[in-house]
CSV table of C-alpha atoms in Angstrom, one decimal:
chain,number,residue,atom,x,y,z
A,1,MET,CA,63.7,100.0,51.2
A,2,GLU,CA,65.8,98.8,48.3
A,3,LEU,CA,64.4,96.3,45.9
A,4,THR,CA,66.8,93.6,47.2
A,5,GLN,CA,65.4,94.1,50.7
A,6,VAL,CA,61.8,94.1,49.5
A,7,ALA,CA,62.4,90.9,47.6
A,8,LEU,CA,64.0,89.2,50.5
A,9,PHE,CA,61.2,90.3,52.9
A,10,LEU,CA,58.5,89.0,50.5
A,11,VAL,CA,60.3,85.7,50.0
A,12,LEU,CA,60.7,85.2,53.8
A,13,LEU,CA,57.0,86.1,54.3
A,14,LEU,CA,56.0,83.6,51.7
A,15,LEU,CA,58.1,80.9,53.3
A,16,LEU,CA,56.7,81.8,56.7
A,17,PHE,CA,53.1,81.4,55.4
A,18,LEU,CA,53.9,78.1,53.6
A,19,GLY,CA,55.8,76.7,56.6
A,20,SER,CA,52.9,77.6,58.9
A,21,GLY,CA,50.5,75.4,56.9
A,22,VAL,CA,48.6,78.3,55.2
A,23,TRP,CA,46.9,77.2,52.0
A,24,ILE,CA,49.2,77.9,49.0
A,25,ALA,CA,46.6,80.1,47.3
A,26,LEU,CA,46.1,82.2,50.5
A,27,ALA,CA,49.8,82.5,51.0
A,28,LEU,CA,50.3,83.8,47.5
A,29,LEU,CA,47.4,86.2,47.8
A,30,GLY,CA,48.5,87.4,51.2
A,31,VAL,CA,52.1,88.1,50.1
A,32,GLY,CA,50.8,89.9,47.0
A,33,TRP,CA,48.5,92.1,49.0
A,34,VAL,CA,51.4,93.0,51.4
A,35,GLY,CA,53.6,93.9,48.5
A,36,LEU,CA,51.0,96.2,46.9
A,37,GLN,CA,50.0,97.8,50.2
A,38,PHE,CA,53.4,98.6,51.7
A,39,PHE,CA,55.9,98.6,48.8
A,40,THR,CA,54.0,100.3,45.9
A,41,ASN,CA,51.8,103.4,45.4
A,42,THR,CA,49.0,101.2,43.9
A,43,PRO,CA,45.8,100.7,46.0
A,44,PRO,CA,45.6,96.9,46.5
A,45,GLY,CA,41.7,96.7,46.4
A,46,ALA,CA,41.1,97.3,42.7
A,47,SER,CA,44.3,95.6,41.6
A,48,VAL,CA,43.5,92.4,43.7
A,49,ALA,CA,39.9,92.3,42.4
A,50,SER,CA,40.9,92.8,38.8
A,51,SER,CA,43.7,90.1,39.1
A,52,LEU,CA,41.4,87.6,40.7
A,53,TRP,CA,38.8,88.0,38.0
A,54,THR,CA,41.2,88.0,35.1
A,55,SER,CA,43.1,84.9,36.3
A,56,VAL,CA,40.1,82.6,36.4
A,57,SER,CA,38.1,84.0,33.5
A,58,SER,CA,40.5,82.9,30.7
A,59,TRP,CA,38.8,80.8,28.0
A,60,SER,CA,41.9,78.5,28.0
A,61,LEU,CA,41.0,77.4,31.5
A,62,ALA,CA,37.6,76.0,30.3
A,63,ALA,CA,39.5,72.9,29.1
A,64,LEU,CA,40.9,72.2,32.6
A,65,PRO,CA,37.8,70.8,34.4
A,66,MET,CA,36.8,68.8,31.3
A,67,PHE,CA,40.2,67.1,31.0
A,68,ILE,CA,40.3,66.5,34.8
A,69,TRP,CA,36.8,64.9,34.6
A,70,MET,CA,37.8,62.7,31.7
A,71,GLY,CA,40.7,61.5,33.8
A,72,GLU,CA,38.5,60.9,36.9
A,73,ILE,CA,36.1,58.8,34.8
A,74,LEU,CA,38.8,56.6,33.3
A,75,TYR,CA,40.5,56.4,36.7
A,76,ARG,CA,37.4,54.5,37.9
A,77,THR,CA,37.2,52.0,35.0
A,78,ARG,CA,39.1,48.8,34.2
A,79,LEU,CA,41.6,50.7,32.0
A,80,ALA,CA,44.7,49.8,34.1
A,81,ALA,CA,43.8,46.1,34.3
A,82,ASP,CA,43.1,46.0,30.5
A,83,LEU,CA,46.4,47.6,29.8
A,84,PHE,CA,48.2,45.1,31.9
A,85,GLU,CA,46.4,42.1,30.2
A,86,GLY,CA,46.8,43.5,26.7
A,87,LEU,CA,50.5,44.5,26.8
A,88,SER,CA,52.1,41.8,29.0
A,89,PRO,CA,52.0,38.9,26.4
A,90,TRP,CA,54.0,41.1,23.9
A,91,LEU,CA,56.8,41.9,26.3
A,92,ARG,CA,57.9,38.4,27.5
A,93,SER,CA,61.1,38.3,25.2
A,94,ILE,CA,62.3,41.9,25.8
A,95,PRO,CA,65.0,42.5,28.5
A,96,GLY,CA,63.2,43.8,31.5
A,97,ARG,CA,60.0,42.0,30.3
A,98,LEU,CA,56.9,43.0,32.3
A,99,LEU,CA,58.6,46.0,33.9
A,100,HIS,CA,58.0,47.8,30.5
A,101,ILE,CA,54.3,47.6,31.3
A,102,ASN,CA,54.9,50.4,33.9
A,103,VAL,CA,56.3,52.6,31.2
A,104,LEU,CA,53.9,51.8,28.4
A,105,ALA,CA,50.8,51.7,30.5
A,106,SER,CA,51.7,55.0,32.2
A,107,GLY,CA,52.3,56.6,28.8
A,108,ILE,CA,49.0,55.5,27.4
A,109,PHE,CA,47.2,56.4,30.6
A,110,ALA,CA,48.9,59.8,30.7
A,111,ALA,CA,47.5,60.5,27.2
A,112,VAL,CA,44.0,60.3,28.5
A,113,ILE,CA,44.4,61.5,32.1
A,114,GLY,CA,46.7,64.5,32.3
A,115,SER,CA,47.7,63.9,36.0
A,116,SER,CA,50.9,62.4,37.3
A,117,ALA,CA,49.5,61.3,40.6
A,118,ALA,CA,46.4,59.6,39.0
A,119,THR,CA,48.6,57.8,36.5
A,120,THR,CA,51.0,56.5,39.2
A,121,ALA,CA,48.1,55.4,41.4
A,122,THR,CA,46.0,53.7,38.8
A,123,VAL,CA,48.9,51.8,37.1
A,124,GLY,CA,50.5,51.1,40.5
A,125,LYS,CA,47.3,49.5,41.9
A,126,ILE,CA,47.4,46.8,39.3
A,127,ALA,CA,51.1,46.5,38.3
A,128,LEU,CA,52.8,46.8,41.8
A,129,PRO,CA,51.2,43.7,43.5
A,130,GLU,CA,51.2,41.7,40.2
A,131,LEU,CA,54.9,42.3,39.4
A,132,LEU,CA,56.0,41.7,43.0
A,133,ARG,CA,53.9,38.4,43.1
A,134,ARG,CA,55.8,37.3,39.9
A,135,GLY,CA,59.1,37.9,41.6
A,136,TYR,CA,60.4,41.1,39.9
A,137,PRO,CA,63.0,43.0,42.0
A,138,GLU,CA,61.1,45.5,44.2
A,139,ARG,CA,63.6,48.2,43.6
A,140,LEU,CA,63.1,48.1,39.8
A,141,VAL,CA,59.3,47.8,40.2
A,142,LEU,CA,59.1,50.9,42.5
A,143,GLY,CA,61.6,52.9,40.5
A,144,SER,CA,59.9,52.3,37.1
A,145,LEU,CA,56.5,53.1,38.5
A,146,ALA,CA,57.7,56.3,40.2
A,147,GLY,CA,59.5,57.5,37.1
A,148,SER,CA,56.9,56.5,34.5
A,149,GLY,CA,54.1,58.2,36.5
A,150,THR,CA,55.7,61.5,35.7
A,151,LEU,CA,54.6,61.0,32.0
A,152,GLY,CA,51.2,62.2,33.1
A,153,LEU,CA,52.5,65.8,33.1
A,154,LEU,CA,54.3,65.7,29.7
A,155,ILE,CA,52.2,63.6,27.4
A,156,PRO,CA,49.1,65.7,26.4
A,157,PRO,CA,46.5,66.5,27.6
A,158,SER,CA,48.4,67.8,30.6
A,159,VAL,CA,46.9,69.9,33.4
A,160,MET,CA,50.3,71.4,33.9
A,161,MET,CA,50.5,72.6,30.3
A,162,ILE,CA,47.1,74.4,30.7
A,163,VAL,CA,48.4,76.1,33.8
A,164,TYR,CA,51.6,77.2,32.1
A,165,GLY,CA,49.8,78.3,28.9
A,166,VAL,CA,47.5,80.6,30.9
A,167,ALA,CA,50.3,82.0,33.0
A,168,ALA,CA,52.7,82.6,30.1
A,169,GLU,CA,49.9,83.5,27.5
A,170,VAL,CA,51.1,80.7,25.2
A,171,SER,CA,48.7,78.6,23.1
A,172,VAL,CA,47.6,75.6,25.0
A,173,ALA,CA,46.9,73.7,21.8
A,174,ARG,CA,50.5,74.3,20.6
A,175,LEU,CA,51.8,73.2,24.0
A,176,PHE,CA,49.9,70.0,23.8
A,177,ILE,CA,51.3,69.1,20.4
A,178,ALA,CA,54.8,70.3,21.5
A,179,GLY,CA,54.7,67.7,24.3
A,180,LEU,CA,54.2,64.7,22.0
A,181,LEU,CA,57.7,64.0,20.8
A,182,PRO,CA,59.4,64.9,24.1
A,183,GLY,CA,56.9,62.5,25.8
A,184,LEU,CA,57.9,59.7,23.4
A,185,LEU,CA,61.5,60.5,24.0
A,186,VAL,CA,61.2,60.2,27.7
A,187,MET,CA,59.3,56.9,27.3
A,188,LEU,CA,62.1,55.5,25.1
A,189,LEU,CA,64.7,56.6,27.6
A,190,PHE,CA,62.8,54.9,30.4
A,191,MET,CA,62.4,51.7,28.4
A,192,GLY,CA,66.1,51.8,27.5
A,193,TRP,CA,67.0,52.0,31.2
A,194,VAL,CA,64.6,49.2,32.0
A,195,MET,CA,66.2,47.0,29.4
A,196,LEU,CA,69.7,47.8,30.7
A,197,ALA,CA,68.5,47.1,34.3
A,198,GLY,CA,66.9,43.9,33.2
A,199,LEU,CA,70.2,42.7,31.7
A,200,LEU,CA,72.3,43.8,34.7
A,201,ASN,CA,69.9,42.0,37.1
A,202,ALA,CA,69.1,39.0,34.8
A,203,GLN,CA,69.7,36.5,37.7
A,204,LYS,CA,67.1,38.3,39.9
A,205,MET,CA,64.4,38.4,37.2
A,206,PRO,CA,61.7,35.7,37.2
A,207,PRO,CA,61.4,33.2,34.3
A,208,PRO,CA,59.4,34.5,31.3
A,209,ASP,CA,55.8,33.6,31.0
A,210,PRO,CA,54.9,30.7,28.7
A,211,PRO,CA,54.2,31.6,25.1
A,212,MET,CA,50.6,32.7,24.3
A,213,PRO,CA,48.8,32.0,21.0
A,214,LEU,CA,48.7,34.9,18.6
A,215,GLY,CA,44.9,35.0,18.7
A,216,ARG,CA,44.8,35.5,22.5
A,217,ARG,CA,47.5,38.2,22.3
A,218,LEU,CA,45.5,40.1,19.6
A,219,TYR,CA,42.3,39.7,21.7
A,220,GLY,CA,44.2,41.3,24.6
A,221,LEU,CA,45.1,44.3,22.4
A,222,LEU,CA,41.4,44.7,21.4
A,223,LYS,CA,40.7,45.5,25.0
A,224,ILE,CA,42.8,48.6,24.9
A,225,MET,CA,41.8,49.7,21.5
A,226,PRO,CA,39.0,52.0,22.6
A,227,VAL,CA,41.4,54.0,24.8
A,228,LEU,CA,43.9,54.3,22.0
A,229,LEU,CA,41.2,55.6,19.7
A,230,LEU,CA,40.1,58.1,22.3
A,231,MET,CA,43.7,59.3,22.7
A,232,VAL,CA,44.1,59.7,18.9
A,233,ALA,CA,40.7,61.5,18.6
A,234,VAL,CA,41.6,64.0,21.4
A,235,ILE,CA,45.1,64.8,20.3
A,236,GLY,CA,44.4,64.5,16.6
A,237,SER,CA,41.5,66.9,16.6
A,238,ILE,CA,43.7,69.5,18.2
A,239,TYR,CA,46.6,68.9,15.8
A,240,LEU,CA,44.4,69.1,12.7
A,241,GLY,CA,42.7,72.2,13.9
A,242,VAL,CA,39.4,70.5,14.0
A,243,ALA,CA,38.8,71.3,17.7
A,244,THR,CA,40.2,73.7,20.3
A,245,PRO,CA,41.5,72.2,23.5
A,246,THR,CA,38.2,72.9,25.2
A,247,GLU,CA,36.2,71.2,22.5
A,248,ALA,CA,38.7,68.2,22.4
A,249,ALA,CA,38.3,67.9,26.2
A,250,SER,CA,34.5,67.7,25.8
A,251,LEU,CA,35.0,65.0,23.2
A,252,GLY,CA,37.3,63.2,25.6
A,253,VAL,CA,34.7,63.3,28.4
A,254,LEU,CA,32.1,61.9,26.0
A,255,GLY,CA,34.5,59.1,24.9
A,256,ALA,CA,35.4,58.3,28.5
A,257,LEU,CA,31.7,58.0,29.4
A,258,LEU,CA,31.1,55.7,26.4
A,259,ILE,CA,34.1,53.5,27.4
A,260,ALA,CA,32.9,53.3,30.9
A,261,PHE,CA,29.4,52.4,29.7
A,262,TRP,CA,30.7,49.8,27.2
A,263,THR,CA,32.9,48.1,29.8
A,264,ARG,CA,30.2,48.4,32.6
A,265,SER,CA,32.9,49.5,35.0
A,266,LEU,CA,31.4,52.8,36.3
A,267,SER,CA,28.6,52.9,38.7
A,268,TRP,CA,26.3,55.9,39.5
A,269,GLN,CA,28.3,56.4,42.7
A,270,GLY,CA,31.5,56.3,40.7
A,271,LEU,CA,30.1,58.9,38.3
A,272,LEU,CA,29.2,61.2,41.1
A,273,ASP,CA,32.6,60.6,42.7
A,274,SER,CA,34.3,61.5,39.4
A,275,LEU,CA,32.3,64.7,39.2
A,276,MET,CA,33.2,65.7,42.8
A,277,GLY,CA,36.9,64.8,42.2
A,278,ALA,CA,36.9,67.0,39.1
A,279,VAL,CA,35.3,69.9,41.0
A,280,ARG,CA,37.7,69.7,43.9
A,281,THR,CA,40.8,69.5,41.7
A,282,SER,CA,39.7,72.3,39.3
A,283,SER,CA,38.7,74.5,42.2
A,284,MET,CA,42.1,73.9,43.9
A,285,ILE,CA,44.0,74.8,40.7
A,286,GLY,CA,41.8,77.8,40.0
A,287,PHE,CA,42.3,79.1,43.6
A,288,ILE,CA,46.1,78.7,43.3
A,289,LEU,CA,46.1,80.5,39.9
A,290,ALA,CA,44.1,83.4,41.4
A,291,GLY,CA,46.5,83.8,44.3
A,292,ALA,CA,49.5,83.6,42.0
A,293,ALA,CA,47.9,86.3,39.7
A,294,VAL,CA,47.8,88.7,42.7
A,295,LEU,CA,51.4,88.0,43.6
A,296,SER,CA,52.4,88.4,39.9
A,297,ILE,CA,50.8,91.8,39.6
A,298,ALA,CA,52.4,92.9,43.0
A,299,MET,CA,55.8,91.8,41.8
A,300,GLY,CA,55.3,93.7,38.6
A,301,PHE,CA,54.4,96.9,40.4
A,302,THR,CA,57.4,96.6,42.7
A,303,GLY,CA,59.7,96.2,39.7
A,304,ILE,CA,61.5,93.2,41.1
A,305,PRO,CA,61.2,90.9,38.0
A,306,ALA,CA,62.4,93.6,35.7
A,307,ALA,CA,65.3,94.4,38.0
A,308,LEU,CA,66.2,90.8,38.3
A,309,ALA,CA,66.1,90.3,34.6
A,310,ALA,CA,68.4,93.3,34.1
A,311,TRP,CA,70.7,91.9,36.7
A,312,VAL,CA,70.9,88.5,35.1
A,313,GLY,CA,71.4,90.2,31.8
A,314,GLU,CA,74.4,92.1,33.2
A,315,LEU,CA,75.9,88.8,34.4
A,316,GLY,CA,76.3,87.8,30.7
A,317,LEU,CA,75.1,84.3,31.3
A,318,SER,CA,74.6,82.3,28.1
A,319,LYS,CA,71.2,80.7,27.4
A,320,TYR,CA,72.5,77.3,28.4
A,321,ALA,CA,74.0,78.6,31.6
A,322,LEU,CA,70.7,80.3,32.5
A,323,LEU,CA,68.8,77.1,31.8
A,324,ALA,CA,71.2,75.1,34.0
A,325,VAL,CA,70.7,77.6,36.8
A,326,LEU,CA,66.9,77.4,36.4
A,327,MET,CA,66.9,73.6,36.4
A,328,LEU,CA,68.9,73.7,39.7
A,329,LEU,CA,66.3,76.1,41.1
A,330,PHE,CA,63.4,73.8,40.0
A,331,LEU,CA,65.1,70.8,41.6
A,332,VAL,CA,65.4,72.7,44.9
A,333,LEU,CA,61.8,73.9,44.7
A,334,GLY,CA,60.6,70.4,43.8
A,335,ALA,CA,61.9,69.2,47.2
A,336,PHE,CA,59.3,71.4,48.9
A,337,LEU,CA,56.5,72.3,46.5
A,338,ASP,CA,54.1,70.5,44.1
A,339,GLY,CA,54.3,71.1,40.3
A,340,ILE,CA,51.5,73.6,40.0
A,341,SER,CA,52.8,75.7,42.8
A,342,ILE,CA,56.3,75.7,41.2
A,343,ILE,CA,54.9,77.1,37.9
A,344,VAL,CA,52.6,79.7,39.4
A,345,LEU,CA,55.3,80.8,41.9
A,346,THR,CA,58.1,81.2,39.4
A,347,THR,CA,56.5,82.4,36.1
A,348,SER,CA,56.3,86.1,37.1
A,349,VAL,CA,60.1,86.2,37.7
A,350,ILE,CA,61.4,83.6,35.3
A,351,LEU,CA,59.5,84.4,32.2
A,352,PRO,CA,61.1,87.9,31.9
A,353,LEU,CA,64.5,86.2,32.2
A,354,ALA,CA,63.6,83.7,29.5
A,355,LYS,CA,62.4,86.4,27.2
A,356,ALA,CA,65.5,88.5,27.8
A,357,ALA,CA,67.7,85.5,26.9
A,358,GLY,CA,65.8,84.9,23.7
A,359,ILE,CA,64.2,81.7,24.8
A,360,ASP,CA,61.1,80.5,22.9
A,361,LEU,CA,58.3,80.5,25.5
A,362,LEU,CA,56.6,77.5,23.8
A,363,TRP,CA,59.9,75.5,24.1
A,364,PHE,CA,60.4,76.8,27.6
A,365,GLY,CA,57.0,75.5,28.6
A,366,ILE,CA,58.1,71.9,27.8
A,367,PHE,CA,61.5,72.4,29.5
A,368,LEU,CA,59.6,73.6,32.6
A,369,VAL,CA,57.2,70.6,32.5
A,370,ILE,CA,60.2,68.2,32.5
A,371,ALA,CA,61.6,70.1,35.4
A,372,VAL,CA,58.3,69.7,37.3
A,373,GLU,CA,58.4,66.0,36.4
A,374,LEU,CA,61.7,65.9,38.3
A,375,ALA,CA,59.9,67.5,41.2
A,376,GLN,CA,57.4,64.6,41.3
A,377,ILE,CA,60.2,62.1,42.3
A,378,THR,CA,62.3,64.5,44.5
A,379,PRO,CA,61.9,63.9,48.2
A,380,PRO,CA,60.5,65.0,50.6
A,381,VAL,CA,57.5,66.4,48.7
A,382,GLY,CA,57.5,64.3,45.5
A,383,PHE,CA,53.8,63.5,44.9
A,384,ASN,CA,54.6,60.2,43.0
A,385,LEU,CA,56.7,59.1,46.0
A,386,PHE,CA,53.8,59.7,48.3
A,387,VAL,CA,51.4,57.7,46.1
A,388,LEU,CA,53.8,54.7,46.0
A,389,GLN,CA,54.5,55.0,49.7
A,390,GLY,CA,50.8,54.5,50.2
A,391,LEU,CA,50.6,51.6,47.8
A,392,SER,CA,53.8,49.8,48.9
A,393,GLY,CA,54.3,50.7,52.6
A,394,ARG,CA,57.9,51.5,51.9
A,395,ASP,CA,59.4,54.7,53.2
A,396,ILE,CA,59.7,57.6,50.9
A,397,PHE,CA,63.5,57.7,50.7
A,398,THR,CA,63.7,54.0,49.7
A,399,ILE,CA,61.3,54.8,46.8
A,400,ALA,CA,63.3,57.9,45.9
A,401,ARG,CA,66.5,55.9,45.7
A,402,SER,CA,64.7,53.4,43.4
A,403,ALA,CA,63.6,56.2,41.2
A,404,LEU,CA,67.0,57.9,41.0
A,405,PRO,CA,68.0,56.4,37.6
A,406,PHE,CA,64.7,57.8,36.1
A,407,LEU,CA,65.5,61.2,37.5
A,408,PHE,CA,68.8,61.1,35.5
A,409,MET,CA,66.8,60.0,32.4
A,410,LEU,CA,64.6,63.1,32.8
A,411,LEU,CA,67.7,65.3,33.1
A,412,LEU,CA,69.1,63.7,29.9
A,413,ALA,CA,65.8,64.4,28.2
A,414,ALA,CA,66.0,68.1,29.3
A,415,ALA,CA,69.6,68.2,27.9
A,416,LEU,CA,68.5,66.6,24.6
A,417,ILE,CA,65.6,69.1,23.9
A,418,THR,CA,68.0,71.9,24.8
A,419,VAL,CA,70.6,70.8,22.3
A,420,PHE,CA,68.0,69.7,19.7
A,421,PRO,CA,65.1,72.2,20.2
A,422,ASP,CA,63.3,70.9,17.1
A,423,ILE,CA,62.2,67.9,19.2
A,424,VAL,CA,59.8,70.3,20.8
A,425,THR,CA,59.1,72.9,18.1
A,426,TRP,CA,58.8,70.8,14.9
A,427,LEU,CA,55.3,69.4,15.4
A,428,PRO,CA,53.7,72.7,16.5
A,429,ARG,CA,55.1,74.3,13.3
A,430,THR,CA,53.3,71.7,11.2
A,431,MET,CA,49.9,72.2,13.0
A,432,THR,CA,46.9,73.1,10.9
A,433,GLY,CA,45.3,75.2,13.8
A,434,GLY,CA,46.3,76.5,17.2
């Protein structure tokens, strides 16, 4: 069979597996085994065994369960409530007022959680009922929550960056630092839209809260100070080269436990639940990575990625045209797959294309994460949309329409880092370690 026919057959087989409800990891592993068995001269047994071991034995992955556990601990504390109480008095005079809490709280929470769904769920549980009770337009509340929840993927520490770093063999520490400025850029774009929406819907907005004495406002900020210090300690230790991502993750877990102990907001049952949640999530990601590794090595032996890269090279696409095509591909995939699956499914084919086009793989990792952020608010399989559907009771397409402006803000962010790549690459160049 020609390579085109082989590629088409494997894609259709993968779609058949996924459409039949087979676990993503098993679907990837199965297609990889079929590719090796029937379309190469390589015995699948040794190759599969070697790929499975190599994919889950990387030292970079050691940070993954620790960061997830840190997030699970803080998810069960009063962090979201403290963020709401601490930030709301300072936002009463800004257009959009308390809607900015969704953006700011999600940004802060993302910096200590690393998960988009957990960020959306935790901030949404507090902010959604409170903002609706105060009379804020439901469309703006749902849209700002859905969009802001995506910050959990971009602002480090990010589970998605660890997955990409392992798949692309890029320094996870440098990826973390590279995500800082783009994360702040996305936050500013979101807040800018919230301000504009607040001005355009001024008549629908509730009256501002009464002024609060400065002392009480400062006391509210003190409640969120431990989390801010934890965020600075984790990211700062990586940036200064004092700690590796794995060591910083361990520091984060210790800090999260101390915060939970200090606020007395985590029971023994909550601690056990956080451990089990971290084990389940880490195992799921590890299983998907293992399946993707088998598929990747099968694709390599068939020669499909190299042929595809050569074909794209012959098309003479500019770097910008290639990125536009890839963004369109990610948008389509985001309608059907979660972010981790998108990364592990595409890296074996897309990375050779990016290398051939002269694209910096560190920069490309942030571009890919922004594309995956878009997938989080793209129906019908947008994880943030599912979370808000459960919290609000609204149908997923109503929430998706509310989040549409924030999808355009993410596209604008992708365009800005493409035109000005130093937004991504400047901080990593100044790192002491990594």
